[in-house]
Every structure is written in C-alpha cells, then in structure tokens.
Tab-separated table of C-alpha atoms and ligand atoms in Angstrom:
chain	number	residue	atom	x	y	z
A	1	MET	CA	-217.267	34.570	23.068
A	2	THR	CA	-218.101	38.213	23.740
A	3	ARG	CA	-215.225	40.633	24.047
A	4	SER	CA	-215.568	41.592	27.214
A	5	SER	CA	-215.589	38.017	28.135
A	6	ARG	CA	-212.396	37.445	25.502
A	7	LEU	CA	-210.697	40.356	27.549
A	8	HIS	CA	-211.629	38.946	31.086
A	9	SER	CA	-210.269	35.287	30.451
A	10	ALA	CA	-206.922	37.335	29.127
A	11	VAL	CA	-206.357	38.853	32.454
A	12	ALA	CA	-207.089	36.195	34.116
A	13	GLY	CA	-204.587	34.509	32.194
A	14	ASP	CA	-202.233	37.579	33.118
A	15	GLN	CA	-203.213	36.955	36.632
A	16	ALA	CA	-202.506	33.599	37.223
A	17	ALA	CA	-199.212	33.678	34.890
A	18	ARG	CA	-198.443	36.081	37.260
A	19	LEU	CA	-198.853	34.224	40.268
A	20	ALA	CA	-196.926	31.276	39.092
A	21	HIS	CA	-194.602	33.365	38.483
A	22	LYS	CA	-194.647	34.860	42.550
A	23	LEU	CA	-194.949	31.493	43.407
A	24	ALA	CA	-192.241	29.623	41.877
A	25	ARG	CA	-189.712	32.620	42.714
A	26	ALA	CA	-191.081	32.242	46.568
A	27	ASP	CA	-190.412	28.206	45.887
A	28	ALA	CA	-186.472	28.656	44.489
A	29	LEU	CA	-186.259	31.318	47.555
A	30	ALA	CA	-186.967	28.653	49.951
A	31	ALA	CA	-184.600	26.578	48.452
A	32	GLU	CA	-181.805	28.540	48.619
A	33	ARG	CA	-182.540	29.798	52.033
A	34	GLY	CA	-183.238	26.590	53.293
A	35	LEU	CA	-186.428	27.940	54.518
A	36	ALA	CA	-189.123	25.570	54.994
A	37	LEU	CA	-192.222	26.924	53.335
A	38	THR	CA	-195.025	24.653	54.958
A	39	THR	CA	-198.059	23.680	52.959
A	40	LEU	CA	-199.758	26.192	55.278
A	41	ARG	CA	-196.875	29.106	55.234
A	42	ARG	CA	-197.573	28.328	50.889
A	43	GLN	CA	-201.143	28.734	50.839
A	44	VAL	CA	-200.711	31.881	53.096
A	45	TYR	CA	-198.715	33.094	50.480
A	46	THR	CA	-200.377	32.198	47.495
A	47	LEU	CA	-203.500	33.944	48.967
A	48	ILE	CA	-201.441	36.964	49.624
A	49	ALA	CA	-199.811	36.943	46.151
A	50	GLU	CA	-202.965	36.146	44.166
A	51	SER	CA	-204.336	39.436	45.421
A	52	GLU	CA	-203.790	43.058	44.067
A	53	ARG	CA	-204.313	44.628	47.409
A	54	PRO	CA	-203.287	44.415	50.858
A	55	VAL	CA	-204.978	41.448	52.496
A	56	GLY	CA	-205.649	41.085	56.468
A	57	ALA	CA	-204.887	38.094	59.102
A	58	TYR	CA	-209.017	38.169	59.170
A	59	ASP	CA	-209.905	37.240	55.324
A	60	LEU	CA	-206.340	34.955	55.660
A	61	LEU	CA	-208.527	33.079	58.171
A	62	ALA	CA	-211.577	33.261	55.871
A	63	ALA	CA	-210.101	32.029	52.893
A	64	LEU	CA	-208.218	29.560	54.643
A	65	GLU	CA	-211.192	27.883	56.520
A	66	PRO	CA	-212.283	26.206	52.584
A	67	GLN	CA	-208.844	25.001	52.258
A	68	ARG	CA	-207.803	23.773	55.390
A	69	GLY	CA	-211.249	23.869	58.362
A	70	ARG	CA	-210.885	26.179	60.746
A	71	VAL	CA	-207.193	27.020	61.415
A	72	PRO	CA	-205.777	28.737	64.697
A	73	PRO	CA	-205.178	32.490	64.560
A	74	THR	CA	-202.029	31.881	65.848
A	75	THR	CA	-200.935	29.611	63.617
A	76	VAL	CA	-201.996	31.672	60.807
A	77	TYR	CA	-200.367	34.519	62.316
A	78	ARG	CA	-196.979	32.406	62.574
A	79	ALA	CA	-196.923	31.699	59.265
A	80	ILE	CA	-197.685	35.237	58.147
A	81	GLU	CA	-194.813	36.497	60.433
A	82	PHE	CA	-192.815	33.813	59.070
A	83	LEU	CA	-193.395	35.562	55.616
A	84	VAL	CA	-192.832	38.945	56.591
A	85	GLU	CA	-189.391	38.312	58.361
A	86	HIS	CA	-187.866	36.847	55.431
A	87	GLY	CA	-189.119	39.185	52.749
A	88	PHE	CA	-192.092	37.236	50.963
A	89	VAL	CA	-194.661	39.989	51.689
A	90	HIS	CA	-194.691	42.816	53.157
A	91	ARG	CA	-196.636	44.115	56.010
A	92	ILE	CA	-198.746	47.279	54.740
A	93	GLU	CA	-199.045	49.283	58.221
A	94	SER	CA	-201.833	51.842	57.468
A	95	LYS	CA	-204.190	48.747	56.639
A	96	ASN	CA	-202.493	46.462	58.717
A	97	ALA	CA	-202.718	43.916	55.928
A	98	PHE	CA	-200.231	42.190	53.762
A	99	PHE	CA	-198.386	42.376	50.396
A	100	ALA	CA	-196.693	40.057	48.418
A	101	CYS	CA	-193.370	41.817	47.376
A	102	CYS	CA	-191.993	42.325	43.809
A	103	GLN	CA	-188.688	41.430	44.703
A	104	MET	CA	-188.384	38.800	47.032
A	105	GLY	CA	-184.483	37.891	48.020
A	106	GLU	CA	-182.926	41.219	47.114
A	107	PRO	CA	-182.495	43.381	50.904
A	108	HIS	CA	-184.680	46.709	49.541
A	109	GLN	CA	-186.449	49.795	51.276
A	110	SER	CA	-190.454	49.835	49.136
A	111	GLN	CA	-192.298	52.574	48.863
A	112	PHE	CA	-196.379	51.644	48.258
A	113	LEU	CA	-198.935	53.073	46.200
A	114	MET	CA	-202.514	52.576	47.288
A	115	CYS	CA	-205.443	53.732	45.540
A	116	ASP	CA	-208.355	54.563	48.219
A	117	ALA	CA	-210.750	53.704	45.142
A	118	CYS	CA	-210.025	50.518	44.089
A	119	GLY	CA	-207.553	49.445	46.726
A	120	GLU	CA	-204.782	48.375	44.013
A	121	THR	CA	-201.170	48.586	45.345
A	122	VAL	CA	-197.981	49.229	43.881
A	123	GLU	CA	-194.766	48.287	45.335
A	124	ILE	CA	-192.104	50.694	44.346
A	125	PRO	CA	-188.789	49.030	45.214
A	126	GLY	CA	-185.822	51.036	45.942
A	127	ASP	CA	-183.399	52.483	48.544
A	128	ARG	CA	-182.882	55.815	47.357
A	129	LEU	CA	-185.610	57.564	49.038
A	130	ALA	CA	-184.380	56.011	52.600
A	131	ALA	CA	-180.771	56.976	51.581
A	132	GLN	CA	-181.850	60.797	50.810
A	133	LEU	CA	-184.109	60.994	54.262
A	134	SER	CA	-181.508	59.741	56.292
A	135	ARG	CA	-179.040	62.360	54.266
A	136	SER	CA	-181.361	65.208	55.447
A	137	ALA	CA	-180.514	67.381	58.433
A	138	PRO	CA	-183.020	66.642	60.750
A	139	ALA	CA	-181.668	63.282	60.517
A	140	GLN	CA	-178.099	63.712	61.560
A	141	GLY	CA	-177.563	61.448	64.337
A	142	PHE	CA	-181.120	59.467	64.166
A	143	GLU	CA	-180.815	55.953	64.013
A	144	VAL	CA	-183.951	54.738	61.978
A	145	HIS	CA	-184.961	51.441	62.767
A	146	HIS	CA	-187.857	51.162	60.545
A	147	GLN	CA	-189.323	53.014	57.217
A	148	VAL	CA	-192.801	53.046	56.232
A	149	VAL	CA	-193.744	54.986	52.854
A	150	GLU	CA	-197.288	54.236	52.145
A	151	LEU	CA	-198.739	56.998	49.778
A	152	SER	CA	-202.581	56.785	48.977
A	153	GLY	CA	-204.296	58.575	45.944
A	154	LEU	CA	-205.778	57.441	43.126
A	155	CYS	CA	-204.775	55.023	40.495
A	156	ALA	CA	-204.774	55.911	36.685
A	157	ALA	CA	-207.796	53.905	35.727
A	158	CYS	CA	-209.727	55.152	39.165
A	159	LYS	CA	-208.442	58.885	37.989
A	160	HIS	CA	-209.889	58.667	34.521
A	161	GLY	CA	-212.891	56.604	35.369
A	162	HIS	CA	-212.477	53.391	33.957
A	163	ALA	CA	-212.423	51.226	37.290
B	1	ZN	ZN1	-190.433	43.845	48.579
B	2	ZN	ZN1	-208.087	52.501	41.692
C-alpha cells in the first residue's frame, strides 16, 4: 500500500466513524423525543451528514434516486423540513442548502465558517454572539426572530494551498 492510499483510507475511516457517531446520535435523539425517523428521513439525514459541505435539495433528490428510485420532490422537501425543525440539520441560507448539526438535541445559536474554495463548512455552536448582538444599543426594543451568521473565506488548508 502506498503512503498516499494509506493516508486516504485513514481519512475515509475517520469520516466513516464521524458519520456512524452522528447517525447513532440522531437515532438516540429521535428515540428520546418520540420522533419518527422514517427510512426516507434517515436516508436524507445520512446524505447530509456524510457531506463536509452544505447539500442542496436537488443534490439530495439526485443522490436518493439510486437508493429509492424517483422520489417526489415535495416528499423530500418535507423530510428536510422535518430534519431542520427538530434540529438534526441546519439550513445554510446563503447557499440554500443543508448541513448536519454538530450539537443535536441542545438548543443553540450557530455560526458557520464556509470555505469559498473547497466548500468545507464548520459549525461553531454558541449563544454568546447572539447575546452580544441583542444587548447592543441598536437592538434595544428589537425582537429577533431569526439569526443567520455565515462567514465565508478560506479554510486553513486552502489558504496554505494544501486542499
Ligand atoms: Zn447545530
Ligand atoms: Zn477550503
């Protein structure tokens, strides 16, 4: 085995382990809350969770086709809505796409770092920024319904040309 293929399988192994962990967490959360994680919802969640980048609805439809044949788009949209509503995934507004939550089951605000070059996206959960914003003078009396903080730029690997 060459050095690079060994490295590749180690990375693939890490990804598989991370995915298995997210799926176990999703199953546990569904069981805890009495939520029906149906086969389709679980398949959609798996496709989103195994991606390091936000996944759009059309990409999900295309990826589901080999597994399930043609699924009506509205059925898939409803599955996505379910996953967003119950905190399994976040909607990434600037890309109209979806990204698996790293802290399922705990209510939180999130900030996202998104690489313009490779698309890699990282969630930074935390309520401090939201609290700071809501305490600021211009926000006095303003009732926030929805907060989106999505930062675009270059990830460390792309910045140093290793991607
Ligand atoms: Zn989250
Ligand atoms: Zn990058």
